[in-house]
Amino acid sequence: MKITVVGTGYVGLVTGACFSEVGHEVLCVDNNEQKVAMLNRLEMPIYEDGLEAMVRKNVEEGRLRFTSCIKEGTEFSEVIFVAVGTPPGRSGEANLSYVEQVGREVAEHMTSYHLLVEKSTVPVNTSEQLKRTMTKYLRADIDFDVASNPEFLREGRAIPDALNPSRVVVGVESKRALLLLQEVYKPIMERSGCRLLEMDIASAELTKHASNSFLAMKISYINAVSRICELTGANVEKVAEGMGLDPRIGPEFLRAGVGYGGSCFPKDVDAFVHISERLGYSFDLLKDVQKVNREQREHVFSKIKKELWVVENKRIAILGIAFKPGTDDYREAPALYFVNELAEHGATLRLWDPIAAPHFKKEFPQHTYCEDLMECVQDADLVLVMTEWPEIKALDIQALKKAMKSPVMIDGRNVFDPEVLREAGFIYHSVGRL
Ligand code: UDX
């Protein structure tokens, strides 16, 4: 089947590559010509495990191409996936101008029936606006459908998530649209055995915001519980284990830490709060999810201040920049907050991250970056763990202690065992564990 995917960001590129991998013929469109040129040279604009090899293979086998021409994309296939960015606007609501632009441009070039599928995360009822826009820009009375097919992939696991999804949600309002999407997903359903869930468009749009906000809520919940643990001497990991064995709760997303970050949770929770407000419902539960996430960073920062007394001129080693391991993405990463706060307090910063460091360095060149972990912690007054990279867990604790000026560690991701660190002579603080 021929498929066009508009937008070669995280979702678009992975979706396009995976559709070609399962046998479809895919044309990816992006209006950023530089990005298209990069992709045509088989250089990836993002880091994602297995992506480069998959793109290379499918380009070489003739199933995957890239172009900056939306007209070509419209002519290529009657099914067009819209995977352009929906960045947060000034007050947190999703900025839908890229989605609107695709709707307009596709309508202008359409000469026959097309199905436009929203893959980007959009607020509920976006399809209504999209349909109105397309109707206005159509050159003739041509039939079309809009559908919603939200993406649930995680960074770092994007390819396995796309090829083996937990579910495929499709929001449609015509049989024709449903049949087309069933055909698109047939090879993925066959290999993964997952369910294709058919529903109305508004419900499909809502499923995405509701899912991500629920996961963020789970994290904020356990982080709030971690505060009570610290006040009572309980251990949040034991509590999470005890909770997670209840199948109604489940063990996932109950890892207490310095809070969630990334390109999805902060943006999606914000957008969900805004759309709810606009619809006339104040989603106070989610506002508290955001508040707990903000406060968690501040709370961990207060541990640093308490331990150092004076932050100014202290040498601090920050281990991990990415918002989670396995990615070079530091959008909304907790590390960003700490780098800014610590720099403002006059600390000297040394940073280590196996893949996010080069990009981060371009934005914050004033700090010292080390490729070697032991070099990073050399003469440090305090070590701050921000991402649970396996390299950090594998550190030789005695060597670490010897290298530091004073053995103080603030572990924002509960990577280490408090007892082991204290026995080794560290002053050690983590989250929700004494
Ligand atoms: C998330 C959703 O999981 C995915 O379904 C959606 O499509 C996009 O958003 P992603 O942003 O890649 O994916 O990251 P995820 O692995 O979900 O982690 C998000 C953040 O939550 C990270 O900062 C992580 O460190 C944090 N987290 C996660 C916790 O603090 N505790 C947990 O128990 C789990």
XYZ file of C-alpha atoms and ligand atoms in Angstrom:
468
model
C 0.000 0.000 0.000
C 1.184 3.547 -0.704
C 1.311 5.847 2.344
C 2.332 9.485 2.770
C 3.590 10.706 6.126
C 3.886 14.471 6.646
C 6.421 15.546 9.274
C 9.703 13.741 9.893
C 10.019 14.399 13.617
C 10.092 11.621 16.154
C 6.631 10.265 15.423
C 6.628 10.838 11.644
C 10.030 9.376 10.928
C 9.526 6.308 13.102
C 6.009 5.765 11.710
C 7.218 6.140 8.109
C 10.183 3.833 8.648
C 8.043 1.185 10.361
C 5.305 1.285 7.705
C 7.981 0.697 5.062
C 9.535 -2.050 7.184
C 6.258 -4.011 7.159
C 6.039 -3.764 3.373
C 4.246 -0.508 2.510
C 5.624 2.022 0.057
C 6.162 5.232 2.026
C 6.845 8.838 1.076
C 7.838 11.103 3.982
C 7.289 14.830 3.493
C 8.858 17.631 5.501
C 8.915 21.326 4.630
C 12.374 21.627 6.182
C 14.556 21.124 3.107
C 17.720 20.754 5.159
C 16.182 17.910 7.093
C 15.034 16.200 3.895
C 18.543 16.559 2.432
C 19.974 15.023 5.611
C 17.560 12.113 5.437
C 18.355 11.581 1.773
C 22.013 11.282 2.829
C 20.754 8.696 5.368
C 21.706 10.918 8.301
C 19.205 10.814 11.160
C 17.990 14.127 12.685
C 17.256 12.317 15.981
C 18.846 9.479 17.910
C 16.640 6.428 18.195
C 17.837 2.877 18.658
C 17.657 0.927 15.372
C 16.201 3.797 13.330
C 19.160 4.538 11.092
C 19.553 0.897 10.052
C 15.830 0.575 9.369
C 15.720 3.752 7.271
C 18.827 2.723 5.334
C 17.450 -0.745 4.586
C 14.073 0.470 3.368
C 15.500 3.341 1.320
C 17.914 0.918 -0.339
C 15.116 -1.552 -1.015
C 13.039 1.234 -2.579
C 10.143 1.352 -0.097
C 11.003 4.638 1.634
C 11.626 8.113 0.175
C 11.837 11.684 1.446
C 10.670 14.911 -0.174
C 9.935 18.502 0.773
C 7.094 18.737 -1.755
C 3.617 18.421 -0.252
C 2.085 18.295 -3.746
C 4.129 15.175 -4.470
C 3.033 13.738 -1.123
C -0.635 14.443 -1.896
C -0.395 12.821 -5.314
C 1.551 9.823 -3.981
C -1.132 8.292 -1.776
C -4.751 8.725 -0.793
C -3.800 8.090 2.846
C -1.858 10.924 4.443
C -0.642 10.716 8.032
C -0.130 14.091 9.696
C 2.759 13.859 12.142
C 3.868 17.483 12.367
C 4.742 19.207 15.630
C 2.118 20.557 18.019
C 4.381 22.617 20.287
C 3.021 24.382 23.359
C 1.712 27.870 22.629
C 2.284 30.894 24.836
C -0.087 29.839 27.591
C 0.388 26.081 27.338
C -2.327 25.252 24.800
C -1.176 23.220 21.771
C -0.102 25.302 18.774
C -1.925 23.716 15.843
C -0.640 25.982 13.077
C 1.452 23.194 11.475
C -1.526 20.824 11.457
C -3.698 23.542 9.911
C -1.057 24.253 7.274
C -0.934 20.594 6.212
C -4.739 20.505 5.991
C -4.748 23.613 3.799
C -1.937 22.473 1.515
C -3.260 18.951 1.039
C -6.727 20.358 0.210
C -5.221 22.723 -2.381
C -3.454 19.858 -4.188
C -6.191 17.242 -3.933
C -7.826 16.079 -7.148
C -9.478 12.938 -5.761
C -10.566 11.366 -2.433
C -8.037 11.520 0.427
C -7.956 10.359 4.007
C -6.074 12.670 6.360
C -5.025 10.886 9.550
C -4.067 12.867 12.648
C -1.052 11.140 14.164
C 0.280 14.149 16.058
C -1.048 14.636 19.573
C -3.899 17.108 19.210
C -6.633 18.386 21.504
C -10.054 16.809 21.286
C -12.176 18.214 18.426
C -9.180 19.205 16.265
C -10.641 17.070 13.467
C -13.665 19.373 13.278
C -11.409 22.363 12.630
C -9.327 20.374 10.187
C -12.410 19.391 8.202
C -13.652 22.999 8.070
C -10.253 24.206 6.879
C -9.979 21.549 4.199
C -13.470 22.233 2.905
C -12.585 25.930 2.528
C -9.377 25.277 0.567
C -10.559 22.483 -1.740
C -10.447 23.508 -5.387
C -13.430 21.338 -6.312
C -16.159 19.358 -4.626
C -13.955 16.404 -3.699
C -14.795 13.844 -1.038
C -12.381 13.399 1.883
C -12.193 11.953 5.377
C -10.347 12.915 8.510
C -9.393 10.267 11.077
C -7.505 10.154 14.355
C -4.837 7.528 15.014
C -2.863 8.609 18.092
C 0.684 7.424 18.614
C 1.770 5.900 21.934
C 5.458 5.214 21.274
C 8.129 5.885 23.866
C 11.460 7.479 23.011
C 14.267 4.937 23.119
C 11.767 2.140 22.432
C 10.012 3.810 19.535
C 10.600 1.082 16.941
C 9.525 -1.907 19.066
C 6.561 0.184 20.281
C 5.512 1.017 16.713
C 5.904 -2.556 15.455
C 4.380 -4.178 18.545
C 1.874 -1.639 19.848
C -0.197 -2.340 22.969
C -3.220 -1.198 20.933
C -4.005 0.677 17.731
C -6.672 3.313 18.265
C -8.517 4.602 15.216
C -11.142 7.311 15.338
C -13.198 7.340 12.135
C -16.541 8.497 10.857
C -16.820 6.541 7.617
C -16.529 2.915 6.568
C -14.121 3.938 3.808
C -11.702 5.513 6.303
C -11.909 2.465 8.573
C -11.187 0.049 5.709
C -8.166 2.089 4.643
C -6.733 2.184 8.165
C -7.366 -1.535 8.612
C -5.380 -2.126 5.439
C -2.540 0.128 6.650
C -2.331 -1.697 9.975
C -2.974 -5.245 8.706
C 0.724 -6.277 8.661
C 1.314 -4.778 12.120
C -1.784 -6.436 13.598
C -0.755 -9.773 12.085
C 2.751 -9.737 13.507
C 1.923 -8.244 16.914
C -1.489 -9.780 17.528
C -2.682 -6.499 19.060
C -6.204 -5.093 18.785
C -7.385 -2.340 16.502
C -9.839 -0.312 18.495
C -12.403 1.520 16.402
C -14.163 4.553 17.878
C -15.407 8.041 17.036
C -12.790 10.703 16.275
C -13.237 12.761 19.454
C -12.769 9.664 21.634
C -9.587 8.704 19.765
C -8.181 12.222 20.125
C -9.038 12.208 23.818
C -7.498 8.765 24.402
C -4.016 10.148 23.763
C -4.204 13.084 26.179
C -6.023 10.944 28.740
C -3.363 8.190 28.540
C -0.339 10.429 28.851
C -1.905 12.489 31.624
C -2.787 9.319 33.517
C 0.821 8.105 33.341
C 2.069 11.522 34.483
C -0.445 11.330 37.330
C 0.958 7.963 38.410
C 4.449 9.463 38.572
C 3.301 12.521 40.516
C 1.328 10.279 42.839
C 4.348 8.186 43.768
C 6.459 11.330 44.056
C 3.924 12.778 46.492
C 4.013 9.492 48.423
C 7.827 9.757 48.438
C 7.530 13.004 50.396
C 5.483 11.230 53.059
C 8.061 8.440 53.080
C 10.810 10.944 53.796
C 8.770 12.420 56.629
C 8.076 9.057 58.217
C 11.116 6.903 57.502
C 9.223 4.630 55.077
C 10.860 3.467 51.829
C 9.050 4.522 48.647
C 10.433 1.580 46.669
C 8.905 -0.875 49.119
C 5.606 1.026 49.050
C 5.616 1.052 45.222
C 6.326 -2.675 45.154
C 3.518 -3.318 47.591
C 1.126 -1.199 45.528
C 2.247 -2.468 42.128
C 1.472 -6.107 42.829
C -2.203 -5.221 42.861
C -3.153 -5.891 39.233
C -5.545 -2.939 39.340
C -2.583 -0.637 40.007
C 0.302 -2.370 38.232
C 4.029 -1.884 38.884
C 4.848 0.480 35.974
C 5.316 4.224 36.335
C 5.709 4.057 40.085
C 9.384 4.976 40.164
C 9.811 7.975 42.430
C 12.442 10.483 41.373
C 13.122 14.052 40.417
C 9.994 14.179 38.222
C 8.944 13.542 34.661
C 10.279 15.427 31.654
C 10.526 14.906 27.921
C 8.716 16.124 24.872
C 5.364 14.562 25.762
C 4.248 14.472 29.382
C 4.821 18.143 30.312
C 3.366 19.382 27.019
C 0.431 16.982 26.905
C -0.659 17.505 30.513
C -0.489 21.248 29.933
C -2.495 21.015 26.724
C -5.089 18.756 28.382
C -5.515 21.215 31.259
C -5.991 24.026 28.730
C -8.463 22.286 26.466
C -10.485 21.194 29.520
C -10.539 24.774 30.771
C -11.696 25.990 27.375
C -14.447 23.421 27.337
C -15.604 24.666 30.730
C -14.062 22.078 33.058
C -11.303 22.931 35.481
C -9.123 19.795 35.593
C -7.755 20.484 39.092
C -6.448 16.928 39.486
C -4.052 17.488 36.576
C -3.071 20.929 37.837
C -1.904 19.196 40.995
C -0.023 16.611 38.919
C 1.907 19.533 37.403
C 2.418 21.168 40.794
C 3.823 17.977 42.340
C 6.194 17.606 39.380
C 7.462 21.185 39.782
C 7.810 20.877 43.524
C 9.721 17.629 43.244
C 12.586 19.417 41.489
C 12.525 22.225 44.021
C 12.524 19.706 46.840
C 15.594 17.886 45.455
C 17.273 21.253 44.930
C 16.650 22.117 48.590
C 18.580 18.950 49.525
C 21.587 20.271 47.612
C 21.363 23.639 49.328
C 20.984 22.057 52.737
C 23.989 19.832 52.181
C 26.329 22.430 50.687
C 25.158 25.357 52.815
C 26.783 27.708 50.292
C 26.408 26.690 46.649
C 28.569 29.468 45.227
C 31.910 28.288 43.829
C 31.187 24.658 44.625
C 32.160 22.155 41.969
C 29.147 20.050 41.083
C 29.187 17.033 38.784
C 25.866 16.439 37.041
C 25.553 12.854 35.857
C 22.919 12.584 33.141
C 21.261 15.299 31.069
C 18.673 13.388 28.997
C 15.121 13.241 30.411
C 15.522 9.462 30.601
C 18.171 6.913 29.553
C 18.395 5.701 25.954
C 17.744 9.072 24.330
C 19.649 12.281 23.562
C 16.495 14.304 24.221
C 16.701 16.851 27.041
C 13.486 18.755 26.344
C 11.905 19.619 29.710
C 14.485 17.366 31.376
C 14.896 17.927 35.118
C 18.632 18.469 34.429
C 17.754 21.731 32.652
C 16.219 23.128 35.829
C 19.240 22.123 37.925
C 21.790 23.497 35.465
C 20.012 26.866 35.444
C 19.466 27.028 39.215
C 22.972 25.878 40.122
C 24.578 28.265 37.638
C 22.481 31.086 39.045
C 23.724 30.204 42.531
C 27.322 30.498 41.282
C 28.280 26.803 41.193
C 30.890 25.453 38.777
C 29.291 22.740 36.684
C 30.780 19.648 35.105
C 28.417 17.510 33.067
C 28.392 13.980 31.744
C 25.871 12.276 29.458
C 26.743 9.537 26.955
C 24.589 10.939 24.127
C 22.807 14.155 25.115
C 25.988 16.088 26.025
C 27.046 17.278 22.518
C 23.656 18.964 21.793
C 23.380 20.342 25.288
C 26.878 21.790 25.054
C 25.865 23.812 22.012
C 23.141 25.496 24.055
C 25.153 25.815 27.287
C 28.797 26.139 26.190
C 29.843 27.884 29.412
C 29.997 24.611 31.405
C 32.572 21.814 31.364
C 31.641 18.581 29.597
C 33.441 15.297 30.169
C 33.317 12.149 28.099
C 34.633 10.135 31.008
C 32.535 9.725 34.161
C 35.526 9.642 36.508
C 36.927 12.783 34.929
C 33.564 14.477 35.484
C 33.491 13.737 39.228
C 37.132 14.717 39.799
C 37.429 17.109 42.773
C 33.659 17.550 42.940
C 32.049 18.876 46.106
C 28.827 17.108 45.194
C 27.582 14.607 42.607
C 24.039 14.956 41.313
C 22.391 12.037 39.488
C 19.755 13.182 36.989
C 19.345 10.224 34.594
C 19.562 6.540 35.454
C 22.099 5.615 32.764
C 23.542 2.101 33.368
C 27.088 3.550 33.287
C 26.283 5.515 36.446
C 24.974 2.477 38.285
C 28.150 0.604 37.314
C 30.452 3.238 38.884
C 33.134 1.969 41.272
C 31.970 3.611 44.495
C 35.380 3.582 46.183
C 37.048 5.137 43.128
C 34.268 7.729 43.017
C 34.806 8.636 46.654
C 38.552 8.939 46.132
C 38.112 11.208 43.123
C 35.724 13.629 44.831
C 36.762 16.469 47.083
C 33.972 15.601 49.479
C 31.804 12.477 49.139
C 28.310 13.926 48.826
C 25.737 12.495 46.443
C 22.207 13.627 45.657
C 20.582 10.827 43.687
C 17.524 12.148 41.850
C 16.744 8.765 40.304
C 17.326 6.342 43.196
C 20.088 4.618 41.237
C 22.143 3.554 44.258
C 21.460 1.577 47.416
C 21.524 4.039 50.350
C 23.066 1.482 52.697
C 25.934 0.670 50.319
C 26.718 4.338 49.739
C 26.636 5.226 53.420
C 28.786 2.247 54.335
C 31.302 3.491 51.761
C 31.395 6.810 53.603
C 29.118 8.928 51.447
C 26.655 11.544 52.562
C 23.829 10.281 50.416
C 20.334 11.615 49.733
C 17.831 10.060 47.342
C 14.067 10.343 46.843
C 11.607 8.828 49.300
C 14.234 6.748 51.102
C 16.124 7.680 54.243
C 5.738 8.996 26.918
C 4.707 7.862 26.926
O 5.206 6.771 27.720
C 4.412 7.414 25.502
O 3.387 6.418 25.510
C 3.947 8.621 24.692
O 3.681 8.280 23.357
C 4.980 9.724 24.749
O 5.259 10.050 26.107
P 8.375 9.194 26.667
O 8.205 10.667 26.780
O 9.279 8.647 25.624
O 6.960 8.482 26.405
O 8.933 8.700 28.067
P 8.533 7.747 29.281
O 9.377 6.538 29.233
O 7.081 7.540 29.363
O 9.045 8.654 30.504
C 8.614 9.994 30.679
C 9.242 10.627 31.890
O 8.702 10.090 33.087
C 10.762 10.470 32.008
O 11.328 11.701 32.410
C 10.942 9.410 33.068
O 12.159 9.541 33.748
C 9.758 9.715 33.977
N 9.309 8.552 34.771
C 8.779 7.460 34.152
C 9.399 8.582 36.160
O 9.875 9.557 36.749
N 8.956 7.499 36.867
C 8.414 6.408 36.284
O 8.018 5.491 37.007
C 8.333 6.380 34.874
